[in-house]
Short mmCIF file of C-alpha atoms in Angstrom, two decimals:
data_model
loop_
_atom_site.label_atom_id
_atom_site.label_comp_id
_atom_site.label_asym_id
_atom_site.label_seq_id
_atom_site.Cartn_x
_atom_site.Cartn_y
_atom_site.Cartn_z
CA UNK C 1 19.61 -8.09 8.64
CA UNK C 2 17.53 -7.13 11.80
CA UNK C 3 14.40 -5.38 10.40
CA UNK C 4 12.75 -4.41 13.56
CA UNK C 5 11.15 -1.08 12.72
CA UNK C 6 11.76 1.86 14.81
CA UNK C 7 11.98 5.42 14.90
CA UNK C 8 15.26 6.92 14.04
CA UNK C 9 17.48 8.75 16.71
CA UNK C 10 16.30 12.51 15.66
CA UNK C 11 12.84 11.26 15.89
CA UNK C 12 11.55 10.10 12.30
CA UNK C 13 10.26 7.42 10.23
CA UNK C 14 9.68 7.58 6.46
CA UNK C 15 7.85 5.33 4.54
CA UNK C 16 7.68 4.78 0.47
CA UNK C 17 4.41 3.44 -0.93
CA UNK C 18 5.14 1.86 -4.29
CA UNK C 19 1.99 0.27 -6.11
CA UNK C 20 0.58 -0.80 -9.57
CA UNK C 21 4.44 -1.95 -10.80
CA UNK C 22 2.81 -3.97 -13.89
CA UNK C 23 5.84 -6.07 -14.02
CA UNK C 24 5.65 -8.92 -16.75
CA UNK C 25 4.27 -8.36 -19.80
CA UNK C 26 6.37 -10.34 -22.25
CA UNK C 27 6.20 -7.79 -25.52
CA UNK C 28 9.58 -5.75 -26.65
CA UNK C 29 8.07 -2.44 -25.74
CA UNK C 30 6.49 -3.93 -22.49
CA UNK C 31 9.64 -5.26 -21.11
CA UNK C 32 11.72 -1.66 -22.20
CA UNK C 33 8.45 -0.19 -19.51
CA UNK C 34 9.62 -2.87 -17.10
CA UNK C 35 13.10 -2.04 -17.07
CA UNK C 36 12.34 1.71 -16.52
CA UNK C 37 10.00 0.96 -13.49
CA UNK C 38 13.12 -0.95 -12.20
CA UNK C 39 15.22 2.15 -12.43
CA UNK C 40 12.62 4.57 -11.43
CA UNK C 41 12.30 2.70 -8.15
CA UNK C 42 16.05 2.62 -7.47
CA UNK C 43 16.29 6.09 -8.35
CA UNK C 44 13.33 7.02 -5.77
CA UNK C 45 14.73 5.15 -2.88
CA UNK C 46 18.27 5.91 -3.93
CA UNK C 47 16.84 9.99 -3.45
CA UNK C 48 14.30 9.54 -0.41
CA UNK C 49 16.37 6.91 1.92
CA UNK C 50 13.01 5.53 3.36
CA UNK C 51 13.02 3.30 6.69
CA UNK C 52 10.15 1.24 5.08
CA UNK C 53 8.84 0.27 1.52
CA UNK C 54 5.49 -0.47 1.37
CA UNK C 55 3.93 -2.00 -1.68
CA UNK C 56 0.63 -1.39 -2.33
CA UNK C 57 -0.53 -3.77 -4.55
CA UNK C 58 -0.21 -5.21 -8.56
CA UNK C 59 3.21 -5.88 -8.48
CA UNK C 60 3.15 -7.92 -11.49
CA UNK C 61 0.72 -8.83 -14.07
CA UNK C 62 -0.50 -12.85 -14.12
CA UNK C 63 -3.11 -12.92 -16.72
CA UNK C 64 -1.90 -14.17 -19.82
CA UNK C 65 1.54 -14.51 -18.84
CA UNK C 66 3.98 -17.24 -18.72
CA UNK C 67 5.68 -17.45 -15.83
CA UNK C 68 3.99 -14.75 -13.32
CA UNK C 69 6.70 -15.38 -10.92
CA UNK C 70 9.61 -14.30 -12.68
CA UNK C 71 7.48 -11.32 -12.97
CA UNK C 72 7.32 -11.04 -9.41
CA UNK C 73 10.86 -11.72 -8.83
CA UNK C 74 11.81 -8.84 -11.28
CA UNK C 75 9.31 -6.36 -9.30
CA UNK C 76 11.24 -7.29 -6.18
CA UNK C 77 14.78 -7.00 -7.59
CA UNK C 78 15.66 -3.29 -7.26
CA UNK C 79 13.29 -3.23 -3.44
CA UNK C 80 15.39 -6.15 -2.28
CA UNK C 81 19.04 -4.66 -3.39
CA UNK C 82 18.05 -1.54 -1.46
CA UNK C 83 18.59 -3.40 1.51
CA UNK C 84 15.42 -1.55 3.36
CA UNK C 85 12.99 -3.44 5.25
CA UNK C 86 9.78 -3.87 3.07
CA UNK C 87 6.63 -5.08 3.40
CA UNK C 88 3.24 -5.46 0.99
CA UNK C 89 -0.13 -6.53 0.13
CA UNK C 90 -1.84 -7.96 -3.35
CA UNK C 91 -3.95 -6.34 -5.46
CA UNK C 92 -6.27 -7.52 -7.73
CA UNK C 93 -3.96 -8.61 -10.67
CA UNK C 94 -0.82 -10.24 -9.05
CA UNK C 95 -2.99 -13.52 -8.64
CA UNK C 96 -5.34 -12.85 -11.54
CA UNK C 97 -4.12 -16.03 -13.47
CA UNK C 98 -1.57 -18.63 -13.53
CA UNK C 99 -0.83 -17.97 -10.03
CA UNK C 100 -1.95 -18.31 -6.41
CA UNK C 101 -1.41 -15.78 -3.34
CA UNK C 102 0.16 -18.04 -1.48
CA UNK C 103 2.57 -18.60 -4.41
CA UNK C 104 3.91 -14.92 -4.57
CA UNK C 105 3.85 -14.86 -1.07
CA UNK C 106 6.50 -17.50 -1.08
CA UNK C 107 8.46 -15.97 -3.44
CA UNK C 108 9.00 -12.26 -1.56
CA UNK C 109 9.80 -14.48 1.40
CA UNK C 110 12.71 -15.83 0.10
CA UNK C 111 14.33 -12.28 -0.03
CA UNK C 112 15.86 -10.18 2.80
CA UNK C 113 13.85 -7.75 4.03
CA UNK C 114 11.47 -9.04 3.88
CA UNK C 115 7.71 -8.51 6.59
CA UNK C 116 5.01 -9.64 4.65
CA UNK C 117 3.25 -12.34 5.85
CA UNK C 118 0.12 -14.26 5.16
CA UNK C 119 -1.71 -13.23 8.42
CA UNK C 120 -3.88 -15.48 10.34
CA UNK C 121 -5.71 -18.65 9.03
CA UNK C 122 -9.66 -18.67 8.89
CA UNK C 123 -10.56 -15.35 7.47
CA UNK C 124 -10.62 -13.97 3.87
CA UNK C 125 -7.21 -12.97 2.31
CA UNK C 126 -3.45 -13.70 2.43
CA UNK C 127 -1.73 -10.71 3.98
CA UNK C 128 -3.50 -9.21 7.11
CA UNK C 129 -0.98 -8.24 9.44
CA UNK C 130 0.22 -5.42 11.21
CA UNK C 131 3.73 -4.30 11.93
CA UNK C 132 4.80 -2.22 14.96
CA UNK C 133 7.43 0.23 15.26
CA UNK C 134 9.28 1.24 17.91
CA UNK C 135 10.28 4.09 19.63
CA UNK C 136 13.86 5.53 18.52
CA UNK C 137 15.09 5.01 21.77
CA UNK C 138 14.01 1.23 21.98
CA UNK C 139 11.02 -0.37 24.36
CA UNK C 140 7.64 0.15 23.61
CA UNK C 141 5.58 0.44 20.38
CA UNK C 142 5.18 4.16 18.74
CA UNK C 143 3.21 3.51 15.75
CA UNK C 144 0.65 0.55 14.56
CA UNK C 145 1.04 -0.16 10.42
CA UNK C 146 -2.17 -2.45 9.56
CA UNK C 147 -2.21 -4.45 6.06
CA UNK C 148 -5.21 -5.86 4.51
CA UNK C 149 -5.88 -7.88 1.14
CA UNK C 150 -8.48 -6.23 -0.18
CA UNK C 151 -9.18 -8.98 -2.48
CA UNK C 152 -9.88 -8.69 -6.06
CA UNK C 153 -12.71 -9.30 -7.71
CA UNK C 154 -16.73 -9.50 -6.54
CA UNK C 155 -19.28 -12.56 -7.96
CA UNK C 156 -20.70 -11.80 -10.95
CA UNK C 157 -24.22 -10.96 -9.18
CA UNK C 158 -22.80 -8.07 -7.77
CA UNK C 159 -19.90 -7.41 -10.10
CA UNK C 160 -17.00 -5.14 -9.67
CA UNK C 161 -14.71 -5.35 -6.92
CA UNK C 162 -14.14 -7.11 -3.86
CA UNK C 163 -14.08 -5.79 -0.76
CA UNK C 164 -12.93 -6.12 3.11
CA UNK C 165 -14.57 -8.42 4.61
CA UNK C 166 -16.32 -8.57 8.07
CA UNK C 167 -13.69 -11.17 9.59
CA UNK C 168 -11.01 -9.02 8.55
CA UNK C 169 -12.58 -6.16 10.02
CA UNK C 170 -13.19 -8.00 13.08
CA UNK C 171 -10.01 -9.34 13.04
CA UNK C 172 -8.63 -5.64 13.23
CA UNK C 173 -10.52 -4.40 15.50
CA UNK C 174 -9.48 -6.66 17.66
CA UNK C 175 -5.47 -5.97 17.34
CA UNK C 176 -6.48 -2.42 17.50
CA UNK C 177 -8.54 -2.76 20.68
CA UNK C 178 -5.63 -4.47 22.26
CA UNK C 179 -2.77 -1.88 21.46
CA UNK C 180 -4.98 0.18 22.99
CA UNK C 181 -5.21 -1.61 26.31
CA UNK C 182 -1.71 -2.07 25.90
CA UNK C 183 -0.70 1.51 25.42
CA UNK C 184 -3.62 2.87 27.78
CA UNK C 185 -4.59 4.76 24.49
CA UNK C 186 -5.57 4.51 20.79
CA UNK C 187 -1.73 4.28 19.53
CA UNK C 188 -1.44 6.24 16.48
CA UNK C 189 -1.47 4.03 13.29
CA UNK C 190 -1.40 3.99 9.22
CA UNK C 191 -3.21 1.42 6.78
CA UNK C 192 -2.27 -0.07 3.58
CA UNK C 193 -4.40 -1.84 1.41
CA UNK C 194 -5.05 -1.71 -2.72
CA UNK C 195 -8.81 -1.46 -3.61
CA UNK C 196 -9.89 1.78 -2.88
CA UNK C 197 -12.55 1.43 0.07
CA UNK C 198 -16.10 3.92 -1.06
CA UNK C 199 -15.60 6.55 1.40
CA UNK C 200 -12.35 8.07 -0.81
CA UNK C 201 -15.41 9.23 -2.99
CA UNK C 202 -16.10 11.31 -0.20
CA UNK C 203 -12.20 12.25 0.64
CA UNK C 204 -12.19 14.21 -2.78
CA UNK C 205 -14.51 16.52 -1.19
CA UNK C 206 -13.39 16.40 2.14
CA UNK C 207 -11.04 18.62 4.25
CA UNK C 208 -7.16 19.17 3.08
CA UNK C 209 -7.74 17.91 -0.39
CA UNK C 210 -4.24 17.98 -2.69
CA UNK C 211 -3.53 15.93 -5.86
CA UNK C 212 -5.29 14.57 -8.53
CA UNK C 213 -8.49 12.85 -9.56
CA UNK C 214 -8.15 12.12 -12.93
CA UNK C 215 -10.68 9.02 -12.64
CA UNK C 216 -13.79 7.27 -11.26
CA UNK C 217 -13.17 5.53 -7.79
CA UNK C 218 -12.75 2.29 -8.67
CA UNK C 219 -13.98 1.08 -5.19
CA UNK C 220 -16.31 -2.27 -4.48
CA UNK C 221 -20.15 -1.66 -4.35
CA UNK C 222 -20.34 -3.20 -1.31
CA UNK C 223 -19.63 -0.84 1.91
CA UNK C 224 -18.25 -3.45 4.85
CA UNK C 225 -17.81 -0.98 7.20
CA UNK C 226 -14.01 -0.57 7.53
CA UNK C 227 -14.17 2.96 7.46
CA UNK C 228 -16.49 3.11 9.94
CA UNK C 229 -14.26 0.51 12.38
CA UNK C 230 -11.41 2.63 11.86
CA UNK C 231 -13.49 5.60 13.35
CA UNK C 232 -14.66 3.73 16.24
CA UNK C 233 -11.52 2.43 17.42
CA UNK C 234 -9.57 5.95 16.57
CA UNK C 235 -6.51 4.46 15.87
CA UNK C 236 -5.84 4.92 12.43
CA UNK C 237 -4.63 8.35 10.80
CA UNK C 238 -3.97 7.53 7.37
CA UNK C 239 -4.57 5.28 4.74
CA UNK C 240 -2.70 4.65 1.75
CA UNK C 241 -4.03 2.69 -1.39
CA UNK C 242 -3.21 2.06 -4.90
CA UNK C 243 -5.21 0.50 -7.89
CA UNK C 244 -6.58 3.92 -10.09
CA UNK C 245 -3.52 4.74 -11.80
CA UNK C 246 -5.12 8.36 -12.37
CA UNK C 247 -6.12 9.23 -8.76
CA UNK C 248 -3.05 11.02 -6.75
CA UNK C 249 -5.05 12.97 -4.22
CA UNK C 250 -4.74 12.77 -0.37
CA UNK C 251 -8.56 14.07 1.52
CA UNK C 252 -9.37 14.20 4.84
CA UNK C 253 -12.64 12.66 5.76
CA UNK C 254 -14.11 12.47 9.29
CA UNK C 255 -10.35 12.98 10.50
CA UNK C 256 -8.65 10.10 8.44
CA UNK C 257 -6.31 11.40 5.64
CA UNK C 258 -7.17 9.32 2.71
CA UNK C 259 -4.39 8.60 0.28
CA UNK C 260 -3.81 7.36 -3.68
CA UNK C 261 0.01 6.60 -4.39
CA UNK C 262 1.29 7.45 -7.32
CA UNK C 263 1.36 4.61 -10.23
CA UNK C 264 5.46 3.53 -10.34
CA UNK C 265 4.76 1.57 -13.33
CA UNK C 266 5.28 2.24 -17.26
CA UNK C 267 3.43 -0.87 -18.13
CA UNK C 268 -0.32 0.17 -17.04
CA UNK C 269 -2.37 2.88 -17.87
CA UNK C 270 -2.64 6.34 -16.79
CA UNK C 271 -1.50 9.72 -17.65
CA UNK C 272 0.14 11.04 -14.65
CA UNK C 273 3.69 10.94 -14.30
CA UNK C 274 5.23 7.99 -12.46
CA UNK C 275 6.95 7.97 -9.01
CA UNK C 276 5.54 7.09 -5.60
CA UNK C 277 4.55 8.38 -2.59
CA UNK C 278 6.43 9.20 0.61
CA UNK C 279 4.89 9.30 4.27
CA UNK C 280 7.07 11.30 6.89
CA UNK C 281 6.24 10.42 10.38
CA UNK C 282 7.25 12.41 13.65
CA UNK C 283 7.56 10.29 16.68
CA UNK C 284 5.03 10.86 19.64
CA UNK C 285 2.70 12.92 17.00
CA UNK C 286 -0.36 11.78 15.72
CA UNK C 287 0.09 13.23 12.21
CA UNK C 288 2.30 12.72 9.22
CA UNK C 289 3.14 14.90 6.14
CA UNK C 290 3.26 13.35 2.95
CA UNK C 291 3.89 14.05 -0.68
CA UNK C 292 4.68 12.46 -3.89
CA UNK C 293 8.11 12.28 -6.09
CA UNK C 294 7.77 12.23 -9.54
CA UNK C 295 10.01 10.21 -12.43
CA UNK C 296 11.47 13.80 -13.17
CA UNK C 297 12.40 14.82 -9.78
CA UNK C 298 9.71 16.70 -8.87
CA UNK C 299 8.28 16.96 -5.65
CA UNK C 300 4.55 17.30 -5.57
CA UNK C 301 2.81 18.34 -2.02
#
């Protein structure tokens, strides 16, 4: 399979974010929820044809669970038979228990398809990368996708949630500041991590709000500075997270669009309905529409 990402010949590039599967739980009901995620997802990309599946985070639960990676390989199942290129970071429960990063990471790169990979040795997390893609006509890069672990959980003495850390932040910085030299400009870009970073409190109430906020922000307490790098080095557009199952809503803050996905999976809480969002790119535009498509076929803008 070549999975060398690139703009398609009329132009476009579309992107589903799937995130907070919840595959594993080993109770009757649970697995019924597991098989319905399964055929929600293959009904989604069977409907949207995306270039690129993105997953956002909790795959799979790990605490209290057997054998967490049959749970992963179940989460992967209907992603890999799609036969499109996919690529993803962990959240805070794939690894909870039982169960190492570098494990699952092992695991989803046994399977066609596909990109994820650990990212460079030395700073904090297993799957900071970035993937390019191409223009439709071949040659250079178009558009920069950046993926960060955004860990999972803080020390006790601070509690809460982890958070990006200051190597990682230098680390993309320092990608960004060389597409840039590269491309003789900023090149447009889109980032995918599953903690929510603190400034989406301030999306909610930003510019271009749509969706939902049917929770808290369940962001860390500590503010690295990502959101800040991001506006200094002006490369980044959008950025797409999972994590609050309740949380839908897109916000524009300082010029970034800040996105929630939409929980895909039945084993988790939350009372919206489940489906995932889609990112629709234009080549040679620094924008991107997106929207989400529900379990019932709905599309919501």
């Amino acid at each position: 399979m070549n999975n060398e990402l690139k703009f398609r010949p009329d132009g476009t590039f579309k992107i589903v974010q799937l995130t907070d599967l919840h595959i594993g739980d080993e109770h009757a009901k649970e697995r019924v929820d597991d098989d319905r995620t399964v055929q929600l997802i293959e009904q989604i990309l069977t409907a949207e044809q995306p270039d690129l599946i993105v997953l956002t985070g909790d795959l799979n639960w790990s605490h209290d669970i057997t054998d967490p990676l049959i749970s992963c390989r179940k989460a992967l199942e209907p992603v890999v038979r799609s036969g499109i290129p996919w690529a993803g970071v962990f959240g805070n429960h794939d690894a909870e228990a039982g169960v190492t990063r570098e494990e699952l990471l092992a695991v989803q790169q046994e399977y066609a398809g596909c990109l994820t990979v650990a990212g460079p040795a030395g700073i904090h997390g297993v799957g900071n990368y970035t993937l390019p893609v191409k223009h439709s006509e071949g040659g250079g890069d178009s558009l920069m996708l950046y993926f960060f672990d955004s860990g999972s959980y803080a020390p006790e003495s601070i509690g809460g949630y982890e958070w990006i850390h200051h190597d990682q932040i230098r680390w993309y910085m320092e990608k960004s500041g060389q597409y840039t030299e590269l491309n003789g400009a900023p090149l447009p870009a889109l980032a995918f991590f599953h903690i929510p970073l603190p400034e989406y409190e301030f999306a909610w109430t930003g510019e271009q709000v749509t969706g939902v906020k049917g929770e808290d922000v369940e962001c860390p307490r500590i503010n690295s500075g990502l959101f800040s790098a991001m506006i200094e080095m002006r490369d980044v557009m959008g950025t797409f997270v999972g994590h609050d199952h309740d949380n839908d809503y897109c916000g524009t803050y300082h010029g970034i669009r800040m996105c929630f996905g939409r929980s895909t999976g039945y084993n988790a809480y939350g009372n919206l309905k489940r489906g995932a969002r889609v990112i629709s790119l234009q080549e040679s535009k620094r924008s991107f529409d997106t929207w989400i498509r529900q379990d019932d076929g709905e599309i919501i803008r």
